Short mmCIF file of C-alpha atoms in Angstrom, two decimals:
data_model
loop_
_atom_site.label_atom_id
_atom_site.label_comp_id
_atom_site.label_asym_id
_atom_site.label_seq_id
_atom_site.Cartn_x
_atom_site.Cartn_y
_atom_site.Cartn_z
CA MET A 210 -114.55 -23.26 127.30
CA ASP A 211 -113.90 -26.89 126.92
CA PHE A 212 -110.39 -28.22 127.58
CA ARG A 213 -110.13 -31.44 126.10
CA THR A 214 -110.74 -33.20 123.08
CA ARG A 215 -114.04 -35.47 123.18
CA VAL A 216 -114.59 -38.72 121.15
CA ASN A 217 -118.71 -38.13 119.18
CA ILE A 218 -119.81 -41.62 119.34
CA GLY A 219 -123.72 -41.97 117.56
CA SER A 220 -126.06 -44.03 118.59
CA PRO A 221 -126.01 -47.52 118.06
CA GLY A 222 -129.45 -48.51 116.93
CA PHE A 223 -129.79 -50.83 120.47
CA ALA A 224 -129.81 -51.61 123.67
CA ILE A 225 -128.46 -54.17 125.88
CA PRO A 226 -131.04 -55.02 129.07
CA PRO A 227 -130.26 -55.90 132.75
CA PHE A 228 -129.22 -59.49 132.77
CA GLU A 229 -128.34 -59.96 129.31
CA GLN A 230 -126.12 -62.79 127.83
CA MET A 231 -122.50 -62.35 126.24
CA LEU A 232 -119.57 -62.69 125.83
CA PHE A 233 -116.59 -60.43 125.37
CA VAL A 234 -113.82 -62.09 123.56
CA GLY A 235 -110.38 -60.44 123.46
CA SER A 236 -107.16 -58.89 124.85
CA CYS A 237 -106.65 -57.91 128.36
CA PHE A 238 -109.11 -55.04 128.00
CA ALA A 239 -111.38 -57.05 127.82
CA ASP A 240 -111.26 -59.21 130.96
CA ASN A 241 -111.65 -55.28 131.98
CA ILE A 242 -114.59 -54.74 130.73
CA GLY A 243 -115.59 -57.79 130.91
CA SER A 244 -116.01 -57.86 134.80
CA ARG A 245 -117.58 -55.20 134.78
CA PHE A 246 -121.05 -56.57 133.47
CA LEU A 247 -119.99 -60.01 135.54
CA ASP A 248 -119.82 -57.29 138.83
CA TYR A 249 -123.68 -56.26 137.49
CA LYS A 250 -124.48 -59.68 137.26
CA PHE A 251 -125.63 -59.92 133.23
CA GLN A 252 -124.76 -63.41 132.27
CA ALA A 253 -121.24 -62.32 130.29
CA THR A 254 -118.68 -65.49 129.41
CA VAL A 255 -115.16 -63.83 130.03
CA ASN A 256 -112.38 -64.91 127.59
CA PRO A 257 -113.78 -68.23 128.03
CA TYR A 258 -110.36 -70.29 127.04
CA GLY A 259 -107.98 -67.36 128.41
CA VAL A 260 -106.63 -63.25 126.91
CA MET A 261 -107.28 -63.63 123.22
CA TYR A 262 -105.13 -60.65 121.25
CA ASN A 263 -105.63 -61.61 117.60
CA PRO A 264 -108.65 -62.07 115.29
CA ALA A 265 -106.91 -65.57 114.43
CA SER A 266 -107.24 -66.31 118.46
CA ILE A 267 -110.49 -64.33 118.33
CA LEU A 268 -111.63 -66.32 116.16
CA HIS A 269 -110.79 -69.79 117.50
CA THR A 270 -112.30 -68.64 120.61
CA VAL A 271 -115.43 -67.97 118.73
CA ARG A 272 -115.25 -72.06 117.20
CA LYS A 273 -115.02 -73.34 121.06
CA THR A 274 -116.83 -71.82 122.71
CA ASP A 275 -120.94 -72.90 122.38
CA ALA A 276 -122.18 -69.51 123.46
CA ALA A 277 -125.13 -68.08 121.98
CA PRO A 278 -125.09 -64.66 123.22
CA HIS A 279 -127.33 -61.94 122.35
CA VAL A 280 -124.15 -59.45 122.50
CA ALA A 281 -120.67 -60.25 121.38
CA VAL A 282 -118.15 -57.85 122.03
CA LEU A 283 -114.42 -58.67 120.37
CA THR A 284 -111.78 -56.44 121.29
CA LEU A 285 -108.57 -56.56 118.76
CA GLY A 286 -105.30 -56.38 120.79
CA THR A 287 -102.76 -57.00 118.25
CA ASN A 288 -102.81 -58.13 114.34
CA HIS A 289 -98.83 -60.25 115.62
CA VAL A 290 -100.18 -63.78 115.63
CA TYR A 291 -96.70 -66.92 116.23
CA ILE A 292 -97.14 -69.32 113.46
CA LEU A 293 -96.13 -73.19 114.71
CA ASN A 294 -93.31 -74.72 112.77
CA SER A 295 -93.68 -78.28 112.58
CA THR A 296 -97.34 -77.72 111.76
CA GLY A 297 -98.16 -74.00 110.55
CA GLU A 298 -101.14 -73.56 112.79
CA ILE A 299 -101.83 -69.45 114.32
CA VAL A 300 -100.98 -70.76 118.05
CA ASP A 301 -103.60 -68.70 120.94
CA ASN A 302 -100.19 -69.26 123.43
CA CYS A 303 -97.09 -70.61 123.28
CA ALA A 304 -97.57 -72.14 126.51
CA LYS A 305 -93.93 -71.30 127.23
CA ARG A 306 -92.09 -73.61 124.95
CA PRO A 307 -88.62 -72.54 123.62
CA HIS A 308 -89.00 -69.55 121.14
CA HIS A 309 -87.42 -70.56 118.59
CA LEU A 310 -90.26 -73.26 117.68
CA PHE A 311 -92.23 -70.40 116.31
CA THR A 312 -91.81 -68.26 113.60
CA GLU A 313 -93.78 -64.94 114.34
CA ARG A 314 -95.91 -62.46 111.36
CA GLU A 315 -98.51 -59.73 110.85
CA LEU A 316 -101.28 -60.27 109.87
CA THR A 317 -102.52 -58.56 107.00
CA VAL A 318 -106.11 -55.99 107.29
CA ASP A 319 -107.58 -59.22 104.70
CA GLU A 320 -106.57 -61.84 106.79
CA CYS A 321 -107.78 -60.00 110.35
CA PHE A 322 -110.71 -58.80 108.40
CA ASP A 323 -111.41 -62.77 107.14
CA TYR A 324 -110.88 -63.28 110.83
CA LEU A 325 -113.45 -61.48 111.99
CA SER A 326 -116.36 -62.16 109.56
CA GLU A 327 -116.00 -65.80 110.37
CA ALA A 328 -116.10 -65.37 113.77
CA VAL A 329 -119.63 -62.80 113.14
CA ASP A 330 -120.82 -65.37 110.67
CA ILE A 331 -120.51 -67.68 113.63
CA LEU A 332 -121.75 -65.65 115.99
CA VAL A 333 -124.70 -64.94 113.78
CA SER A 334 -125.72 -69.29 113.22
CA ARG A 335 -125.98 -69.62 116.78
CA TYR A 336 -128.71 -66.54 117.67
CA ALA A 337 -129.96 -64.70 114.47
CA GLY A 338 -130.12 -61.29 116.07
CA VAL A 339 -126.76 -61.21 117.78
CA LYS A 340 -125.26 -57.48 118.19
CA VAL A 341 -121.41 -57.34 117.88
CA ILE A 342 -119.02 -54.68 119.31
CA VAL A 343 -116.09 -54.45 117.70
CA THR A 344 -113.24 -52.53 119.82
CA VAL A 345 -109.78 -52.36 119.70
CA SER A 346 -107.42 -51.94 123.01
CA PRO A 347 -105.68 -48.99 123.75
CA ILE A 348 -102.84 -50.07 125.55
CA ARG A 349 -99.98 -50.30 123.02
CA TYR A 350 -97.48 -53.08 123.27
CA ALA A 351 -94.50 -51.08 123.80
CA LYS A 352 -92.51 -54.28 122.46
CA TYR A 353 -92.90 -53.87 119.10
CA GLY A 354 -91.45 -50.17 119.03
CA PHE A 355 -94.72 -47.44 119.51
CA HIS A 356 -93.66 -47.21 115.55
CA GLY A 357 -94.15 -50.85 115.08
CA SER A 358 -97.18 -51.19 118.18
CA ALA A 359 -99.01 -48.28 116.03
CA LEU A 360 -98.93 -49.68 112.85
CA SER A 361 -100.24 -52.57 114.57
CA LYS A 362 -102.97 -50.87 115.71
CA ALA A 363 -104.19 -49.74 112.58
CA VAL A 364 -103.97 -52.39 111.01
CA LEU A 365 -106.73 -53.48 113.32
CA LEU A 366 -109.00 -50.20 113.63
CA LEU A 367 -108.90 -51.07 108.73
CA ALA A 368 -110.51 -54.44 109.86
CA ALA A 369 -112.47 -52.91 112.49
CA ASP A 370 -113.94 -50.94 109.73
CA ARG A 371 -114.63 -53.03 106.95
CA LEU A 372 -115.98 -55.52 109.49
CA VAL A 373 -119.26 -52.20 110.30
CA CYS A 374 -119.15 -51.94 106.44
CA ARG A 375 -119.72 -55.36 105.91
CA TYR A 376 -122.41 -56.14 108.81
CA PRO A 377 -123.99 -52.73 108.82
CA ASP A 378 -126.83 -54.13 111.21
CA ILE A 379 -124.85 -56.23 113.41
CA VAL A 380 -121.71 -55.26 113.86
CA VAL A 381 -120.74 -51.31 115.71
CA TYR A 382 -117.39 -49.79 116.58
CA PHE A 383 -117.49 -48.47 120.07
CA PRO A 384 -113.66 -46.39 120.26
CA ALA A 385 -111.94 -47.07 123.56
CA TYR A 386 -108.86 -47.02 121.29
CA GLU A 387 -109.85 -43.60 120.30
CA ILE A 388 -110.80 -42.67 124.14
CA VAL A 389 -107.62 -43.73 125.28
CA ASN A 390 -105.46 -41.30 122.97
CA ASP A 391 -107.81 -38.68 122.18
CA GLU A 392 -110.04 -37.89 125.34
CA LEU A 393 -108.00 -38.82 128.16
CA ARG A 394 -104.13 -38.45 126.49
CA ASP A 395 -102.34 -37.16 130.32
CA TYR A 396 -99.59 -39.70 131.81
CA ARG A 397 -102.33 -39.79 135.46
CA PHE A 398 -104.80 -42.17 132.97
CA TYR A 399 -102.51 -44.57 132.97
CA ALA A 400 -100.73 -47.52 135.31
CA ALA A 401 -97.45 -47.39 136.03
CA ASP A 402 -96.22 -49.34 133.53
CA MET A 403 -97.36 -45.77 131.24
CA LEU A 404 -98.95 -48.47 128.99
CA HIS A 405 -102.19 -49.72 130.44
CA PRO A 406 -105.86 -47.54 131.08
CA SER A 407 -105.40 -47.37 134.64
CA GLU A 408 -108.30 -48.31 136.72
CA GLN A 409 -109.58 -44.52 136.46
CA ALA A 410 -109.35 -44.57 132.26
CA VAL A 411 -111.07 -47.76 133.19
CA ASP A 412 -114.43 -46.52 135.28
CA TYR A 413 -114.67 -43.69 132.50
CA ILE A 414 -113.88 -45.56 128.98
CA TRP A 415 -117.01 -48.87 130.90
CA GLU A 416 -119.18 -44.93 131.50
CA VAL A 417 -118.73 -43.85 128.32
CA PHE A 418 -120.09 -47.24 127.26
CA SER A 419 -122.71 -47.79 129.55
CA ASP A 420 -124.49 -44.24 128.69
CA THR A 421 -123.45 -46.10 125.04
CA PHE A 422 -124.83 -49.01 125.27
CA PHE A 423 -127.17 -50.00 127.92
CA SER A 424 -130.84 -49.52 128.20
CA ASP A 425 -133.68 -46.88 130.26
CA GLU A 426 -134.09 -50.31 132.36
CA ALA A 427 -129.90 -51.39 132.47
CA LYS A 428 -128.73 -48.43 133.73
CA ARG A 429 -131.45 -47.85 136.59
CA PHE A 430 -130.85 -51.51 137.84
CA VAL A 431 -127.32 -50.55 137.91
CA ALA A 432 -127.67 -47.10 139.94
CA GLU A 433 -129.95 -49.53 142.54
CA TRP A 434 -127.15 -52.28 142.61
CA GLN A 435 -124.01 -50.17 143.11
CA PRO A 436 -124.98 -49.52 147.34
CA VAL A 437 -125.42 -53.42 147.26
CA LYS A 438 -122.22 -53.76 145.23
CA LYS A 439 -120.58 -52.08 147.68
CA ALA A 440 -121.90 -54.20 150.47
CA LEU A 441 -121.73 -57.42 149.47
CA GLU A 442 -117.93 -56.54 148.70
CA HIS A 443 -117.43 -54.49 152.60
CA LYS A 444 -114.36 -56.48 154.44
CA PRO A 445 -115.92 -56.09 158.21
CA PHE A 446 -113.05 -55.56 161.09
CA ASN A 447 -115.11 -58.28 163.53
CA PRO A 448 -117.20 -60.13 161.36
CA GLU A 449 -119.02 -62.19 164.72
CA SER A 450 -120.00 -58.77 165.45
CA GLU A 451 -123.53 -57.47 165.96
CA GLU A 452 -123.23 -54.31 163.81
CA TYR A 453 -122.02 -57.12 161.21
CA ARG A 454 -124.66 -59.57 161.15
CA LEU A 455 -127.83 -56.69 161.32
CA PHE A 456 -125.66 -54.69 158.27
CA MET A 457 -125.41 -58.03 156.15
CA GLU A 458 -129.50 -58.59 156.99
CA ARG A 459 -130.07 -55.11 155.79
CA THR A 460 -128.45 -56.25 152.55
CA ARG A 461 -130.01 -59.55 151.71
CA GLN A 462 -133.11 -57.54 152.62
CA SER A 463 -131.99 -55.48 149.80
CA ILE A 464 -131.12 -58.06 147.49
CA ALA A 465 -134.60 -59.28 148.37
CA LYS A 466 -136.76 -56.22 147.32
CA LEU A 467 -134.22 -56.40 144.19
CA GLU A 468 -135.36 -59.75 143.14
CA THR A 469 -139.02 -59.52 143.38
CA LYS A 470 -138.63 -55.68 141.13
CA TYR A 471 -135.59 -57.70 138.77
CA PRO A 472 -137.02 -61.38 138.76
CA ASP A 473 -133.69 -62.87 136.49
CA LEU A 474 -131.54 -61.00 139.12
CA ALA A 475 -131.87 -63.85 141.02
CA TYR A 476 -131.03 -66.58 138.48
CA SER A 477 -127.93 -64.27 137.44
CA ARG A 478 -126.91 -64.66 141.58
CA GLU A 479 -127.58 -68.92 140.70
#
């Protein structure tokens, strides 16, 4: 018997090798997942201009950065945008300026699709073989009301689906939203605010993501780097002790062995 529903994920048609050049742009969920890639020595750029919640702001980041990733992950948070009244432009951050200077409105499915399409076109122009993973953040926005939040996510889901249909050989959809809401349907998988996924939920999504997209070599490296990563994160009670010195020497030897096995590791650690 299986006591939970599972989200079936098909083959993406490509695999991410270790140390791949990647770009993560989007909501704070992009930060959470992108940081995992940094921890495992991927050449990842994560929200270089800060968190971007809507498709227009995601496009703005893609325009501004000169990154030419082999894999880009775009995480959509909301279709709500803020327009600066004096210019009519969508701003990425209100910078704590008075609320009356802005008008909030919701992007349509067509607008979301157009902004995302332009972002994909820019990425393709920089690296023709780029693969784009689009996902919708599972984080609900209580300030819209839960019905309003659901409507916002629905717009993003429709735009993401259209994007995959428009670029079937480039864009794939990863169901982070569905994993949290359909597989992990329990408040134990949420943080204290009951809105954000817990660390355990993020761990699970990372596990599903890596199982789906990583090459066999990437999976092997992640497994081999994990104990080294834990050793590097260790905070000693007495950093001057002989025991800790020997511990760090063993850790350096482990890193040297991995650098011999994975030459790109030395470059990724510079």
